[in-house]
Amino acid sequence: MSTVTESVDVETDVTTAYNQWTQFESFPQFMEGVDEIRQLDDTHTHWKISVGGQTREFDATITEQHPDERVAWKSDSGPNHAGVVTFHRLDDRHTRVTAQLDIDPDGFVENVADKLGILDRRVKGDLGRFKTFIEERGGHETGAWRGDVARPGS
């Protein structure tokens, strides 16, 4: 299992940054290798991704979600991974978005990508593209989901 942690400071308030991140179906617009995400219900998503020329599909469960603070998930099938994205107010117009992913590379291509640091660079690039995506919109999100998902066992 590898852990990747990356952060980016975006020029928008914490609520707008969080609201945009909850629009999972917009991820293909700024995440490399993400072809499609379908929101199945409040806590379940279906992903289609491309890795090393191969297409993979998997389901994920949102395990915790608190407005303006965090979104956490784990995969239910496919590549074994889990993660959390946190939102930190820097001031009224700036937010730090931090992604931490625990990934168990599945197969030769993912293991090589992990060893070469490609996964770290991809996450860093995805956050950079998220920054551009939200800032080019003038700090306006494409939608929002303000529901709360309690951590299991809470």
PDB file of C-alpha atoms in Angstrom:
ATOM      1  CA  MET A   1       0.000   0.000   0.000  1.00  0.00           C
ATOM      2  CA  SER A   2       1.371   3.403  -0.999  1.00  0.00           C
ATOM      3  CA  THR A   3       0.293   6.742   0.409  1.00  0.00           C
ATOM      4  CA  VAL A   4       0.200   9.875  -1.711  1.00  0.00           C
ATOM      5  CA  THR A   5      -0.381  13.290  -0.129  1.00  0.00           C
ATOM      6  CA  GLU A   6      -0.585  16.517  -2.149  1.00  0.00           C
ATOM      7  CA  SER A   7      -2.015  19.996  -1.531  1.00  0.00           C
ATOM      8  CA  VAL A   8      -2.949  23.008  -3.615  1.00  0.00           C
ATOM      9  CA  ASP A   9      -4.054  26.496  -2.603  1.00  0.00           C
ATOM     10  CA  VAL A  10      -7.008  27.741  -4.649  1.00  0.00           C
ATOM     11  CA  GLU A  11      -8.255  31.279  -4.988  1.00  0.00           C
ATOM     12  CA  THR A  12     -11.801  30.734  -3.814  1.00  0.00           C
ATOM     13  CA  ASP A  13     -13.590  30.455  -0.500  1.00  0.00           C
ATOM     14  CA  VAL A  14     -13.759  27.119   1.312  1.00  0.00           C
ATOM     15  CA  THR A  15     -17.478  26.607   0.619  1.00  0.00           C
ATOM     16  CA  THR A  16     -17.070  27.016  -3.149  1.00  0.00           C
ATOM     17  CA  ALA A  17     -14.029  24.685  -3.240  1.00  0.00           C
ATOM     18  CA  TYR A  18     -15.887  22.045  -1.228  1.00  0.00           C
ATOM     19  CA  ASN A  19     -19.096  22.416  -3.265  1.00  0.00           C
ATOM     20  CA  GLN A  20     -17.199  21.880  -6.523  1.00  0.00           C
ATOM     21  CA  TRP A  21     -15.386  18.817  -5.177  1.00  0.00           C
ATOM     22  CA  THR A  22     -18.742  17.188  -4.340  1.00  0.00           C
ATOM     23  CA  GLN A  23     -19.631  17.310  -8.054  1.00  0.00           C
ATOM     24  CA  PHE A  24     -17.971  13.948  -8.744  1.00  0.00           C
ATOM     25  CA  GLU A  25     -19.344  13.741 -12.274  1.00  0.00           C
ATOM     26  CA  SER A  26     -17.186  16.785 -13.179  1.00  0.00           C
ATOM     27  CA  PHE A  27     -13.932  14.991 -12.212  1.00  0.00           C
ATOM     28  CA  PRO A  28     -13.135  13.928 -15.815  1.00  0.00           C
ATOM     29  CA  GLN A  29     -12.785  17.635 -16.638  1.00  0.00           C
ATOM     30  CA  PHE A  30      -9.686  17.924 -14.438  1.00  0.00           C
ATOM     31  CA  MET A  31      -8.549  14.410 -13.467  1.00  0.00           C
ATOM     32  CA  GLU A  32      -6.194  12.629 -15.822  1.00  0.00           C
ATOM     33  CA  GLY A  33      -7.283   9.090 -16.627  1.00  0.00           C
ATOM     34  CA  VAL A  34     -10.812   9.508 -15.247  1.00  0.00           C
ATOM     35  CA  ASP A  35     -13.184   8.869 -18.132  1.00  0.00           C
ATOM     36  CA  GLU A  36     -16.534   8.925 -16.320  1.00  0.00           C
ATOM     37  CA  ILE A  37     -18.062   8.977 -12.851  1.00  0.00           C
ATOM     38  CA  ARG A  38     -21.695   8.281 -12.150  1.00  0.00           C
ATOM     39  CA  GLN A  39     -23.191   9.257  -8.802  1.00  0.00           C
ATOM     40  CA  LEU A  40     -25.429   6.290  -7.938  1.00  0.00           C
ATOM     41  CA  ASP A  41     -26.820   7.724  -4.687  1.00  0.00           C
ATOM     42  CA  ASP A  42     -25.625   9.942  -1.831  1.00  0.00           C
ATOM     43  CA  THR A  43     -22.766   7.608  -0.883  1.00  0.00           C
ATOM     44  CA  HIS A  44     -21.990   5.470  -3.956  1.00  0.00           C
ATOM     45  CA  THR A  45     -20.173   6.233  -7.212  1.00  0.00           C
ATOM     46  CA  HIS A  46     -19.222   4.199 -10.269  1.00  0.00           C
ATOM     47  CA  TRP A  47     -15.915   5.058 -11.976  1.00  0.00           C
ATOM     48  CA  LYS A  48     -14.450   4.353 -15.418  1.00  0.00           C
ATOM     49  CA  ILE A  49     -10.726   5.059 -15.600  1.00  0.00           C
ATOM     50  CA  SER A  50      -7.894   4.514 -18.065  1.00  0.00           C
ATOM     51  CA  VAL A  51      -4.525   3.320 -16.789  1.00  0.00           C
ATOM     52  CA  GLY A  52      -1.654   2.408 -19.096  1.00  0.00           C
ATOM     53  CA  GLY A  53      -3.962   2.000 -22.073  1.00  0.00           C
ATOM     54  CA  GLN A  54      -6.375  -0.225 -20.149  1.00  0.00           C
ATOM     55  CA  THR A  55      -9.900   0.730 -19.102  1.00  0.00           C
ATOM     56  CA  ARG A  56     -11.033  -0.246 -15.623  1.00  0.00           C
ATOM     57  CA  GLU A  57     -14.323   0.181 -13.792  1.00  0.00           C
ATOM     58  CA  PHE A  58     -14.970   0.122 -10.074  1.00  0.00           C
ATOM     59  CA  ASP A  59     -17.416   1.245  -7.433  1.00  0.00           C
ATOM     60  CA  ALA A  60     -16.570   3.421  -4.443  1.00  0.00           C
ATOM     61  CA  THR A  61     -18.359   4.340  -1.229  1.00  0.00           C
ATOM     62  CA  ILE A  62     -18.192   7.746   0.401  1.00  0.00           C
ATOM     63  CA  THR A  63     -17.380   6.827   3.994  1.00  0.00           C
ATOM     64  CA  GLU A  64     -17.413  10.309   5.508  1.00  0.00           C
ATOM     65  CA  GLN A  65     -18.458  13.724   4.276  1.00  0.00           C
ATOM     66  CA  HIS A  66     -18.760  16.995   6.192  1.00  0.00           C
ATOM     67  CA  PRO A  67     -19.531  20.274   4.391  1.00  0.00           C
ATOM     68  CA  ASP A  68     -16.551  22.610   4.013  1.00  0.00           C
ATOM     69  CA  GLU A  69     -14.281  20.102   5.802  1.00  0.00           C
ATOM     70  CA  ARG A  70     -13.749  16.687   4.199  1.00  0.00           C
ATOM     71  CA  VAL A  71     -14.805  13.937   1.835  1.00  0.00           C
ATOM     72  CA  ALA A  72     -13.491  10.393   2.408  1.00  0.00           C
ATOM     73  CA  TRP A  73     -14.040   7.248   0.338  1.00  0.00           C
ATOM     74  CA  LYS A  74     -12.939   3.668  -0.229  1.00  0.00           C
ATOM     75  CA  SER A  75     -13.143   1.438  -3.254  1.00  0.00           C
ATOM     76  CA  ASP A  76     -15.637  -1.422  -3.177  1.00  0.00           C
ATOM     77  CA  SER A  77     -14.232  -3.220  -6.198  1.00  0.00           C
ATOM     78  CA  GLY A  78     -11.359  -2.907  -8.648  1.00  0.00           C
ATOM     79  CA  PRO A  79      -8.065  -1.341  -7.550  1.00  0.00           C
ATOM     80  CA  ASN A  80      -7.878  -1.261  -3.740  1.00  0.00           C
ATOM     81  CA  HIS A  81      -7.678   2.348  -2.609  1.00  0.00           C
ATOM     82  CA  ALA A  82      -9.076   4.827  -0.111  1.00  0.00           C
ATOM     83  CA  GLY A  83      -8.615   8.496   0.474  1.00  0.00           C
ATOM     84  CA  VAL A  84      -9.681  11.767   1.974  1.00  0.00           C
ATOM     85  CA  VAL A  85      -9.768  15.302   0.624  1.00  0.00           C
ATOM     86  CA  THR A  86      -9.768  18.079   3.207  1.00  0.00           C
ATOM     87  CA  PHE A  87     -10.554  21.766   2.821  1.00  0.00           C
ATOM     88  CA  HIS A  88      -8.773  24.362   4.956  1.00  0.00           C
ATOM     89  CA  ARG A  89      -9.824  28.014   5.009  1.00  0.00           C
ATOM     90  CA  LEU A  90      -6.739  30.194   4.585  1.00  0.00           C
ATOM     91  CA  ASP A  91      -8.737  33.445   4.428  1.00  0.00           C
ATOM     92  CA  ASP A  92     -12.025  34.634   2.928  1.00  0.00           C
ATOM     93  CA  ARG A  93     -10.770  34.100  -0.653  1.00  0.00           C
ATOM     94  CA  HIS A  94      -8.256  31.231  -0.384  1.00  0.00           C
ATOM     95  CA  THR A  95      -8.569  27.549   0.482  1.00  0.00           C
ATOM     96  CA  ARG A  96      -5.997  24.768   0.812  1.00  0.00           C
ATOM     97  CA  VAL A  97      -7.231  21.501  -0.694  1.00  0.00           C
ATOM     98  CA  THR A  98      -5.287  18.444   0.492  1.00  0.00           C
ATOM     99  CA  ALA A  99      -5.700  14.960  -0.968  1.00  0.00           C
ATOM    100  CA  GLN A 100      -4.374  11.869   0.790  1.00  0.00           C
ATOM    101  CA  LEU A 101      -4.745   8.554  -1.023  1.00  0.00           C
ATOM    102  CA  ASP A 102      -3.822   5.055   0.079  1.00  0.00           C
ATOM    103  CA  ILE A 103      -3.382   2.959  -3.049  1.00  0.00           C
ATOM    104  CA  ASP A 104      -2.569  -0.710  -3.425  1.00  0.00           C
ATOM    105  CA  PRO A 105      -1.287  -0.836  -7.013  1.00  0.00           C
ATOM    106  CA  ASP A 106      -3.028  -3.583  -8.983  1.00  0.00           C
ATOM    107  CA  GLY A 107      -0.960  -5.230 -11.684  1.00  0.00           C
ATOM    108  CA  PHE A 108       2.311  -4.498 -13.410  1.00  0.00           C
ATOM    109  CA  VAL A 109       1.447  -1.075 -14.872  1.00  0.00           C
ATOM    110  CA  GLU A 110       0.237   0.383 -11.566  1.00  0.00           C
ATOM    111  CA  ASN A 111       3.216  -1.048  -9.649  1.00  0.00           C
ATOM    112  CA  VAL A 112       5.682   0.480 -12.115  1.00  0.00           C
ATOM    113  CA  ALA A 113       3.798   3.814 -12.002  1.00  0.00           C
ATOM    114  CA  ASP A 114       3.950   3.739  -8.201  1.00  0.00           C
ATOM    115  CA  LYS A 115       7.689   2.968  -8.105  1.00  0.00           C
ATOM    116  CA  LEU A 116       8.471   5.748 -10.609  1.00  0.00           C
ATOM    117  CA  GLY A 117       6.459   8.353  -8.684  1.00  0.00           C
ATOM    118  CA  ILE A 118       3.922   8.690 -11.495  1.00  0.00           C
ATOM    119  CA  LEU A 119       0.985   8.353  -9.089  1.00  0.00           C
ATOM    120  CA  ASP A 120       2.294  11.230  -6.946  1.00  0.00           C
ATOM    121  CA  ARG A 121       2.708  13.428 -10.020  1.00  0.00           C
ATOM    122  CA  ARG A 122      -0.752  12.500 -11.294  1.00  0.00           C
ATOM    123  CA  VAL A 123      -2.407  13.522  -8.008  1.00  0.00           C
ATOM    124  CA  LYS A 124      -0.398  16.752  -7.966  1.00  0.00           C
ATOM    125  CA  GLY A 125      -1.432  17.417 -11.577  1.00  0.00           C
ATOM    126  CA  ASP A 126      -5.087  16.650 -10.831  1.00  0.00           C
ATOM    127  CA  LEU A 127      -5.099  19.140  -7.958  1.00  0.00           C
ATOM    128  CA  GLY A 128      -3.433  21.737 -10.173  1.00  0.00           C
ATOM    129  CA  ARG A 129      -6.093  21.201 -12.824  1.00  0.00           C
ATOM    130  CA  PHE A 130      -8.804  21.465 -10.117  1.00  0.00           C
ATOM    131  CA  LYS A 131      -7.299  24.833  -9.141  1.00  0.00           C
ATOM    132  CA  THR A 132      -7.443  26.018 -12.758  1.00  0.00           C
ATOM    133  CA  PHE A 133     -10.975  24.584 -13.196  1.00  0.00           C
ATOM    134  CA  ILE A 134     -12.462  26.418 -10.197  1.00  0.00           C
ATOM    135  CA  GLU A 135     -10.489  29.650 -10.658  1.00  0.00           C
ATOM    136  CA  GLU A 136     -11.353  29.941 -14.360  1.00  0.00           C
ATOM    137  CA  ARG A 137     -15.021  29.713 -13.375  1.00  0.00           C
ATOM    138  CA  GLY A 138     -14.541  32.916 -11.365  1.00  0.00           C
ATOM    139  CA  GLY A 139     -14.897  30.985  -8.123  1.00  0.00           C
ATOM    140  CA  HIS A 140     -18.336  29.620  -9.023  1.00  0.00           C
ATOM    141  CA  GLU A 141     -19.066  25.934  -8.514  1.00  0.00           C
ATOM    142  CA  THR A 142     -21.041  23.834 -11.003  1.00  0.00           C
ATOM    143  CA  GLY A 143     -23.248  22.511  -8.192  1.00  0.00           C
ATOM    144  CA  ALA A 144     -23.168  21.403  -4.577  1.00  0.00           C
ATOM    145  CA  TRP A 145     -24.157  18.613  -2.242  1.00  0.00           C
ATOM    146  CA  ARG A 146     -24.258  19.814   1.337  1.00  0.00           C
ATOM    147  CA  GLY A 147     -25.320  16.550   2.968  1.00  0.00           C
ATOM    148  CA  ASP A 148     -23.405  15.015   5.850  1.00  0.00           C
ATOM    149  CA  VAL A 149     -22.143  11.423   5.933  1.00  0.00           C
ATOM    150  CA  ALA A 150     -21.000  10.283   9.371  1.00  0.00           C
ATOM    151  CA  ARG A 151     -17.911   8.132   9.726  1.00  0.00           C
ATOM    152  CA  PRO A 152     -18.823   4.449  10.198  1.00  0.00           C
ATOM    153  CA  GLY A 153     -19.193   3.658  13.891  1.00  0.00           C
ATOM    154  CA  SER A 154     -19.752   7.311  14.862  1.00  0.00           C
TER     155      SER A 154
END
